[in-house]
């Protein structure tokens, strides 16, 4: 059974363990298995916070090395873009040649959120530009093009859902759509491989 | 000569090409070579912004595949964390087993910026917690532990500098400190390899 690394910032949220448990349970419905639990839930070492952080990093990397694919929760976190830890993991999995999917519970393009961040933006020579002269990516993508592009130019999928602030971290509709797509893409491939 | 992939959000800034040129020139001083120019500077295709974004992603990945190491500008960008495109690239390079260095022109810990973001934070059961009950990483690191940890548990380096808002994107002191460290770590290794 293919093993899924669930990347996402839920570890930082109140009730994070339950949020992650629901996603782990959904995997089984679609014929996937989760990795072992994220190292972030390890017993805290008070003595050396930095060494403890490095240990979590190392253990999460081991989980990724052991996984067959990843599904990244790319919902904007503490700002206008996805959680950077999650994005690091997405790049890490993609570089290993493993299937990588994403979902976000914010349906807007990055360019819309960035324009909100700056307060306004104008079109100059065909490019969207902030009042400070910064270029704002406008590719109809959910986030930075390395994220969306890295997923989509390989034929994987990034799904978006419209949610409310109250359901932004609990709504699993986009996550389940990703699971449906991943099942169709990867289980067929598995059977194909078996047949050879 | 070892080829360096320069990851960073300078492409989005006014005068981005000049900022990047200065960094490319500094590489030579330390005995490194730059990759070809980032795809972000390609002639814009107006017809299909999404396909154009995917093409940039693909070409930047090719530059990374061709590079021997990366140096990531992890200065907070449009928020409290590093640019997500840069962080994707850092994870991508690290997963390939290539040396990865970082620098940031914000000397503060992530926990300090996150506390500012939430307005306040309190210690509960030894953890730093936002008013909404979110956990704030407090490992004495510059950003998320996958970033800092991924670099430092491999023995590479993330350097910080104190700058002003005016010099945040032009100050190269931390970048040059990283180059000094990378030269010492990697050129010695090259000579060692040659001797075998």
CSV table of C-alpha atoms in Angstrom, one decimal:
chain,number,residue,atom,x,y,z
A,1,UNK,CA,0.0,0.0,0.0
A,2,UNK,CA,1.4,3.4,-1.0
A,3,UNK,CA,2.5,5.5,2.0
A,4,UNK,CA,1.6,9.2,2.1
A,5,UNK,CA,3.5,11.9,3.9
A,6,UNK,CA,0.9,14.5,5.0
A,7,UNK,CA,2.7,17.9,4.9
A,8,UNK,CA,0.9,20.8,6.5
A,9,UNK,CA,0.8,23.3,9.4
A,10,UNK,CA,-1.8,21.5,11.4
A,11,UNK,CA,0.8,20.6,14.0
A,12,UNK,CA,0.8,24.3,15.1
A,13,UNK,CA,-3.0,24.6,15.4
A,14,UNK,CA,-5.1,24.0,18.5
A,15,UNK,CA,-6.4,20.4,18.2
A,16,UNK,CA,-3.7,19.7,15.6
A,17,UNK,CA,-3.4,16.1,16.5
A,18,UNK,CA,-7.2,15.5,15.9
A,19,UNK,CA,-7.0,17.4,12.6
A,20,UNK,CA,-4.2,15.2,11.4
A,21,UNK,CA,-6.0,12.0,12.7
A,22,UNK,CA,-9.0,12.8,10.5
A,23,UNK,CA,-6.7,13.1,7.5
A,24,UNK,CA,-4.8,9.9,8.4
A,25,UNK,CA,-8.2,8.1,8.6
A,26,UNK,CA,-9.3,9.5,5.2
A,27,UNK,CA,-6.2,8.0,3.6
A,28,UNK,CA,-7.4,4.4,4.4
A,29,UNK,CA,-10.7,5.1,2.7
A,30,UNK,CA,-8.8,5.7,-0.6
A,31,UNK,CA,-6.4,2.8,-0.2
A,32,UNK,CA,-3.4,4.7,1.1
A,33,UNK,CA,-1.4,4.3,4.3
A,34,UNK,CA,0.0,7.2,6.4
A,35,UNK,CA,3.6,7.4,7.5
A,36,UNK,CA,4.5,7.2,11.2
A,37,UNK,CA,3.4,10.3,13.2
A,38,UNK,CA,5.3,13.5,12.7
A,39,UNK,CA,8.2,14.1,14.9
A,40,UNK,CA,6.7,17.4,16.0
A,41,UNK,CA,4.6,15.5,18.5
A,42,UNK,CA,7.7,14.2,20.3
A,43,UNK,CA,8.2,14.8,24.0
A,44,UNK,CA,9.8,18.2,24.3
A,45,UNK,CA,13.4,18.5,25.3
A,46,UNK,CA,13.7,21.6,27.4
A,47,UNK,CA,17.4,21.6,27.7
A,48,UNK,CA,18.5,22.5,24.2
A,49,UNK,CA,15.7,23.9,22.0
A,50,UNK,CA,17.9,24.2,19.0
A,51,UNK,CA,19.2,20.6,19.1
A,52,UNK,CA,15.5,19.5,19.6
A,53,UNK,CA,14.5,21.4,16.5
A,54,UNK,CA,17.2,19.8,14.5
A,55,UNK,CA,16.1,16.4,15.7
A,56,UNK,CA,12.5,17.0,14.6
A,57,UNK,CA,13.8,18.1,11.2
A,58,UNK,CA,15.9,15.0,10.9
A,59,UNK,CA,13.0,12.7,11.9
A,60,UNK,CA,10.6,14.4,9.5
A,61,UNK,CA,13.1,14.0,6.7
A,62,UNK,CA,13.3,10.3,7.5
A,63,UNK,CA,9.5,10.0,7.3
A,64,UNK,CA,9.6,11.7,3.9
A,65,UNK,CA,12.4,9.4,2.7
A,66,UNK,CA,10.2,6.5,3.7
A,67,UNK,CA,7.1,7.8,2.0
A,68,UNK,CA,5.9,7.1,-1.6
A,69,UNK,CA,4.1,10.4,-2.2
A,70,UNK,CA,3.1,13.5,-0.4
A,71,UNK,CA,-0.1,15.6,0.0
A,72,UNK,CA,0.6,19.2,1.1
A,73,UNK,CA,-1.8,21.5,2.8
A,74,UNK,CA,-0.9,24.7,1.1
A,75,UNK,CA,-3.6,26.9,2.7
A,76,UNK,CA,-2.1,30.3,3.5
A,77,UNK,CA,-0.6,30.2,7.0
A,78,UNK,CA,0.3,33.3,9.1
A,79,UNK,CA,0.3,35.4,5.9
A,80,UNK,CA,-0.4,35.3,2.2
A,81,UNK,CA,1.5,32.1,1.3
A,82,UNK,CA,1.6,28.5,2.4
A,83,UNK,CA,3.5,27.4,5.5
A,84,UNK,CA,7.2,27.4,4.7
A,85,UNK,CA,7.9,24.1,6.5
A,86,UNK,CA,5.3,22.5,4.3
A,87,UNK,CA,6.7,24.1,1.2
A,88,UNK,CA,10.2,22.9,2.1
A,89,UNK,CA,8.8,19.4,2.3
A,90,UNK,CA,7.0,19.7,-1.0
A,91,UNK,CA,10.3,20.6,-2.7
A,92,UNK,CA,12.1,17.8,-0.9
A,93,UNK,CA,9.6,15.2,-2.1
A,94,UNK,CA,9.4,16.5,-5.7
A,95,UNK,CA,13.2,16.4,-5.9
A,96,UNK,CA,13.0,12.7,-5.0
A,97,UNK,CA,10.8,12.1,-8.0
A,98,UNK,CA,7.8,11.2,-5.8
A,99,UNK,CA,4.3,12.1,-6.7
A,100,UNK,CA,3.3,15.4,-4.9
A,101,UNK,CA,-0.2,16.8,-4.5
A,102,UNK,CA,-1.5,19.9,-2.8
A,103,UNK,CA,-4.7,21.5,-1.7
A,104,UNK,CA,-5.6,24.9,-0.3
A,105,UNK,CA,-8.7,26.0,1.5
A,106,UNK,CA,-8.3,29.5,0.0
A,107,UNK,CA,-9.6,29.6,-3.5
A,108,UNK,CA,-8.0,32.9,-4.5
A,109,UNK,CA,-5.0,33.3,-6.8
A,110,UNK,CA,-1.7,34.4,-5.1
A,111,UNK,CA,-2.0,37.7,-7.1
A,112,UNK,CA,-5.2,38.6,-5.3
A,113,UNK,CA,-3.8,38.0,-1.8
A,114,UNK,CA,-0.6,39.8,-2.7
A,115,UNK,CA,-2.5,42.8,-4.0
A,116,UNK,CA,-4.5,42.9,-0.7
A,117,UNK,CA,-1.2,42.7,1.2
A,118,UNK,CA,0.2,45.8,-0.6
A,119,UNK,CA,-3.2,47.6,-0.5
A,120,UNK,CA,-3.2,48.1,-4.3
A,121,UNK,CA,-1.4,47.2,-7.4
A,122,UNK,CA,-1.3,48.4,-11.0
A,123,UNK,CA,-0.5,46.9,-14.4
A,124,UNK,CA,2.8,48.3,-15.9
A,125,UNK,CA,4.1,47.0,-19.2
A,126,UNK,CA,1.8,44.0,-18.8
A,127,UNK,CA,3.0,43.1,-15.3
A,128,UNK,CA,1.2,43.5,-12.0
A,129,UNK,CA,3.3,45.8,-9.8
A,130,UNK,CA,2.9,46.9,-6.1
A,131,UNK,CA,3.1,50.6,-5.1
A,132,UNK,CA,6.7,49.9,-4.1
A,133,UNK,CA,7.6,48.7,-7.5
A,134,UNK,CA,7.6,45.0,-6.6
A,135,UNK,CA,6.6,42.5,-9.2
A,136,UNK,CA,3.6,40.4,-8.3
A,137,UNK,CA,3.4,36.9,-10.0
A,138,UNK,CA,0.1,36.7,-12.0
A,139,UNK,CA,0.0,33.2,-13.5
A,140,UNK,CA,-3.5,32.2,-12.3
A,141,UNK,CA,-1.8,30.1,-9.6
A,142,UNK,CA,-2.6,29.5,-6.0
A,143,UNK,CA,0.9,30.4,-4.7
A,144,UNK,CA,4.4,30.9,-6.0
A,145,UNK,CA,5.1,29.3,-9.4
A,146,UNK,CA,7.7,26.9,-8.0
A,147,UNK,CA,4.9,25.3,-5.9
A,148,UNK,CA,2.0,25.3,-8.4
A,149,UNK,CA,4.3,24.7,-11.4
A,150,UNK,CA,6.3,21.9,-9.7
A,151,UNK,CA,3.1,20.0,-9.1
A,152,UNK,CA,1.2,20.7,-12.3
A,153,UNK,CA,4.0,20.4,-14.9
A,154,UNK,CA,4.5,16.9,-13.7
A,155,UNK,CA,0.8,16.1,-14.1
A,156,UNK,CA,-0.1,16.0,-10.4
A,157,UNK,CA,-2.8,18.2,-8.9
A,158,UNK,CA,-3.3,21.1,-6.6
A,159,UNK,CA,-7.0,21.5,-5.6
A,160,UNK,CA,-8.6,24.5,-4.1
A,161,UNK,CA,-11.8,24.9,-1.9
A,162,UNK,CA,-13.9,27.8,-0.9
A,163,UNK,CA,-14.2,27.7,2.9
A,164,UNK,CA,-15.0,30.2,5.7
A,165,UNK,CA,-12.5,31.4,8.3
A,166,UNK,CA,-14.2,28.9,10.7
A,167,UNK,CA,-13.8,25.9,8.4
A,168,UNK,CA,-10.4,26.8,6.9
A,169,UNK,CA,-8.5,24.1,8.8
A,170,UNK,CA,-11.3,21.5,9.2
A,171,UNK,CA,-12.8,21.4,5.7
A,172,UNK,CA,-11.5,18.3,3.9
A,173,UNK,CA,-13.3,18.7,0.6
A,174,UNK,CA,-10.2,19.7,-1.4
A,175,UNK,CA,-8.1,17.2,0.4
A,176,UNK,CA,-10.6,14.4,-0.5
A,177,UNK,CA,-10.7,15.6,-4.1
A,178,UNK,CA,-6.9,15.2,-4.2
A,179,UNK,CA,-7.2,11.7,-2.7
A,180,UNK,CA,-9.6,10.8,-5.5
A,181,UNK,CA,-7.2,12.0,-8.2
A,182,UNK,CA,-4.2,10.4,-6.5
A,183,UNK,CA,-6.0,7.1,-6.3
A,184,UNK,CA,-6.9,7.2,-10.0
A,185,UNK,CA,-3.4,8.2,-11.1
A,186,UNK,CA,-1.3,6.0,-8.8
A,187,UNK,CA,-3.4,2.9,-8.3
A,188,UNK,CA,-3.8,2.5,-12.0
A,189,UNK,CA,0.0,2.9,-12.3
A,190,UNK,CA,0.5,0.3,-9.6
A,191,UNK,CA,-1.7,-2.2,-11.4
A,192,UNK,CA,0.1,-1.4,-14.6
A,193,UNK,CA,3.4,-2.1,-12.9
A,194,UNK,CA,2.1,-5.3,-11.5
A,195,UNK,CA,1.0,-6.5,-14.9
A,196,UNK,CA,4.5,-6.2,-16.4
B,1,UNK,CA,34.5,25.1,-10.4
B,2,UNK,CA,31.5,24.5,-8.2
B,3,UNK,CA,28.3,26.0,-9.6
B,4,UNK,CA,26.0,27.8,-7.2
B,5,UNK,CA,22.2,28.2,-7.5
B,6,UNK,CA,21.3,31.5,-6.0
B,7,UNK,CA,17.8,31.1,-4.6
B,8,UNK,CA,16.0,34.3,-3.4
B,9,UNK,CA,13.1,36.7,-4.0
B,10,UNK,CA,15.2,39.3,-5.6
B,11,UNK,CA,13.6,38.6,-9.0
B,12,UNK,CA,10.4,40.3,-7.6
B,13,UNK,CA,12.2,43.5,-6.4
B,14,UNK,CA,12.7,46.7,-8.2
B,15,UNK,CA,16.3,46.5,-9.6
B,16,UNK,CA,16.2,42.7,-9.1
B,17,UNK,CA,18.5,42.0,-12.0
B,18,UNK,CA,21.2,44.4,-10.5
B,19,UNK,CA,20.8,42.9,-7.0
B,20,UNK,CA,21.4,39.4,-8.5
B,21,UNK,CA,24.3,40.6,-10.7
B,22,UNK,CA,26.1,41.8,-7.6
B,23,UNK,CA,25.7,38.3,-6.0
B,24,UNK,CA,26.8,36.6,-9.1
B,25,UNK,CA,29.9,38.7,-9.2
B,26,UNK,CA,30.7,38.0,-5.5
B,27,UNK,CA,30.6,34.2,-6.3
B,28,UNK,CA,33.7,34.6,-8.5
B,29,UNK,CA,35.7,36.3,-5.7
B,30,UNK,CA,35.2,33.1,-3.7
B,31,UNK,CA,36.0,30.7,-6.5
B,32,UNK,CA,32.5,29.7,-7.3
B,33,UNK,CA,30.5,30.0,-10.6
B,34,UNK,CA,26.9,31.0,-11.0
B,35,UNK,CA,24.3,28.9,-12.9
B,36,UNK,CA,22.8,30.4,-16.0
B,37,UNK,CA,20.3,33.2,-15.4
B,38,UNK,CA,17.0,32.4,-13.7
B,39,UNK,CA,14.1,31.7,-16.0
B,40,UNK,CA,12.1,34.5,-14.3
B,41,UNK,CA,13.8,37.0,-16.6
B,42,UNK,CA,12.5,35.2,-19.7
B,43,UNK,CA,10.5,37.2,-22.3
B,44,UNK,CA,6.9,37.2,-21.1
B,45,UNK,CA,4.3,35.1,-22.9
B,46,UNK,CA,1.1,37.0,-22.7
B,47,UNK,CA,-1.1,34.3,-24.2
B,48,UNK,CA,-1.1,31.7,-21.5
B,49,UNK,CA,0.1,33.0,-18.1
B,50,UNK,CA,-0.3,29.5,-16.4
B,51,UNK,CA,1.7,27.7,-19.1
B,52,UNK,CA,4.4,30.4,-18.8
B,53,UNK,CA,4.5,30.0,-15.1
B,54,UNK,CA,5.0,26.2,-15.5
B,55,UNK,CA,7.7,26.8,-18.0
B,56,UNK,CA,9.6,29.1,-15.6
B,57,UNK,CA,9.2,26.4,-12.9
B,58,UNK,CA,10.6,23.7,-15.2
B,59,UNK,CA,13.6,25.8,-16.3
B,60,UNK,CA,14.5,26.8,-12.7
B,61,UNK,CA,14.4,23.2,-11.7
B,62,UNK,CA,16.8,22.4,-14.6
B,63,UNK,CA,19.2,25.1,-13.2
B,64,UNK,CA,19.0,23.5,-9.8
B,65,UNK,CA,19.6,20.0,-11.2
B,66,UNK,CA,22.7,21.4,-12.9
B,67,UNK,CA,24.0,23.2,-9.8
B,68,UNK,CA,26.4,21.8,-7.2
B,69,UNK,CA,25.1,23.7,-4.2
B,70,UNK,CA,22.7,26.5,-3.3
B,71,UNK,CA,22.7,29.7,-1.3
B,72,UNK,CA,19.2,30.8,-0.3
B,73,UNK,CA,18.3,34.3,0.6
B,74,UNK,CA,15.9,33.6,3.5
B,75,UNK,CA,15.2,37.2,4.5
B,76,UNK,CA,11.5,37.4,5.4
B,77,UNK,CA,9.5,38.3,2.3
B,78,UNK,CA,5.9,39.8,2.3
B,79,UNK,CA,5.4,38.5,5.8
B,80,UNK,CA,7.2,36.8,8.7
B,81,UNK,CA,8.9,34.0,6.8
B,82,UNK,CA,11.2,33.5,3.9
B,83,UNK,CA,9.8,33.6,0.3
B,84,UNK,CA,8.1,30.2,-0.4
B,85,UNK,CA,9.6,29.9,-3.8
B,86,UNK,CA,13.1,30.1,-2.3
B,87,UNK,CA,12.1,27.6,0.4
B,88,UNK,CA,10.8,25.1,-2.2
B,89,UNK,CA,14.2,25.4,-3.9
B,90,UNK,CA,16.1,24.9,-0.6
B,91,UNK,CA,14.1,21.6,0.0
B,92,UNK,CA,14.6,20.5,-3.6
B,93,UNK,CA,18.4,21.0,-3.4
B,94,UNK,CA,18.8,19.4,0.1
B,95,UNK,CA,16.8,16.3,-1.1
B,96,UNK,CA,19.4,16.0,-3.9
B,97,UNK,CA,22.1,15.7,-1.3
B,98,UNK,CA,23.7,19.0,-2.4
B,99,UNK,CA,25.3,21.5,0.1
B,100,UNK,CA,22.7,24.2,1.0
B,101,UNK,CA,23.5,27.4,2.7
B,102,UNK,CA,21.2,30.3,3.7
B,103,UNK,CA,21.4,33.9,4.9
B,104,UNK,CA,18.8,36.3,6.2
B,105,UNK,CA,19.1,40.1,6.7
B,106,UNK,CA,16.7,39.9,9.6
B,107,UNK,CA,18.6,38.9,12.8
B,108,UNK,CA,15.5,38.0,14.8
B,109,UNK,CA,14.3,34.5,15.7
B,110,UNK,CA,11.1,33.3,14.0
B,111,UNK,CA,9.4,33.2,17.4
B,112,UNK,CA,9.9,37.0,17.8
B,113,UNK,CA,8.4,37.8,14.4
B,114,UNK,CA,5.5,35.4,15.0
B,115,UNK,CA,4.8,37.0,18.4
B,116,UNK,CA,4.7,40.4,16.7
B,117,UNK,CA,2.4,38.9,14.0
B,118,UNK,CA,-0.1,37.7,16.7
B,119,UNK,CA,0.3,40.9,18.8
B,120,UNK,CA,1.3,38.8,21.9
B,121,UNK,CA,2.0,35.3,23.1
B,122,UNK,CA,2.2,33.5,26.4
B,123,UNK,CA,4.1,30.5,27.7
B,124,UNK,CA,1.8,27.5,28.4
B,125,UNK,CA,3.3,24.2,29.7
B,126,UNK,CA,6.7,25.3,28.4
B,127,UNK,CA,5.4,26.2,24.9
B,128,UNK,CA,5.0,29.6,23.3
B,129,UNK,CA,1.3,30.0,22.4
B,130,UNK,CA,-0.6,32.7,20.5
B,131,UNK,CA,-3.8,34.3,21.8
B,132,UNK,CA,-5.7,31.9,19.4
B,133,UNK,CA,-4.0,28.9,20.9
B,134,UNK,CA,-1.5,28.3,18.0
B,135,UNK,CA,1.8,26.9,18.9
B,136,UNK,CA,4.8,29.1,18.0
B,137,UNK,CA,8.1,27.3,17.3
B,138,UNK,CA,10.8,28.5,19.7
B,139,UNK,CA,14.0,26.8,18.8
B,140,UNK,CA,16.2,29.8,18.6
B,141,UNK,CA,16.0,29.5,14.8
B,142,UNK,CA,15.6,32.1,12.1
B,143,UNK,CA,12.6,30.4,10.5
B,144,UNK,CA,10.7,27.1,10.4
B,145,UNK,CA,12.7,24.2,11.8
B,146,UNK,CA,12.7,22.3,8.5
B,147,UNK,CA,14.6,25.2,7.0
B,148,UNK,CA,17.1,25.9,9.8
B,149,UNK,CA,17.3,22.2,10.8
B,150,UNK,CA,17.7,20.9,7.3
B,151,UNK,CA,20.7,23.2,6.8
B,152,UNK,CA,22.4,22.9,10.2
B,153,UNK,CA,21.9,19.2,11.1
B,154,UNK,CA,24.0,18.6,7.9
B,155,UNK,CA,26.7,20.9,9.1
B,156,UNK,CA,26.0,23.7,6.5
B,157,UNK,CA,25.3,27.2,7.7
B,158,UNK,CA,22.6,29.9,7.9
B,159,UNK,CA,24.0,33.3,8.6
B,160,UNK,CA,22.0,36.3,9.9
B,161,UNK,CA,22.8,40.1,9.6
B,162,UNK,CA,21.4,43.1,11.3
B,163,UNK,CA,20.3,45.6,8.6
B,164,UNK,CA,17.9,48.5,8.2
B,165,UNK,CA,14.7,48.5,6.1
B,166,UNK,CA,16.7,50.5,3.5
B,167,UNK,CA,19.5,47.9,3.2
B,168,UNK,CA,17.6,44.7,3.8
B,169,UNK,CA,17.9,43.7,0.1
B,170,UNK,CA,21.2,45.3,-0.7
B,171,UNK,CA,23.4,44.3,2.3
B,172,UNK,CA,25.6,41.4,1.3
B,173,UNK,CA,27.5,40.9,4.6
B,174,UNK,CA,25.7,37.7,5.7
B,175,UNK,CA,25.8,36.5,2.1
B,176,UNK,CA,29.6,37.0,2.0
B,177,UNK,CA,30.0,35.3,5.4
B,178,UNK,CA,28.2,32.3,3.9
B,179,UNK,CA,30.5,32.4,0.9
B,180,UNK,CA,33.5,32.3,3.2
B,181,UNK,CA,32.2,29.3,5.1
B,182,UNK,CA,31.2,27.5,1.9
B,183,UNK,CA,34.6,28.1,0.4
B,184,UNK,CA,36.3,26.7,3.5
B,185,UNK,CA,34.0,23.6,3.7
B,186,UNK,CA,33.7,22.8,0.0
B,187,UNK,CA,37.1,23.7,-1.6
B,188,UNK,CA,38.9,21.7,1.1
B,189,UNK,CA,36.6,18.8,0.2
B,190,UNK,CA,37.3,19.2,-3.5
B,191,UNK,CA,41.1,19.1,-2.8
B,192,UNK,CA,40.6,16.1,-0.6
B,193,UNK,CA,38.6,14.3,-3.4
B,194,UNK,CA,41.3,15.2,-5.9
B,195,UNK,CA,44.0,13.7,-3.6
B,196,UNK,CA,42.3,10.3,-3.5
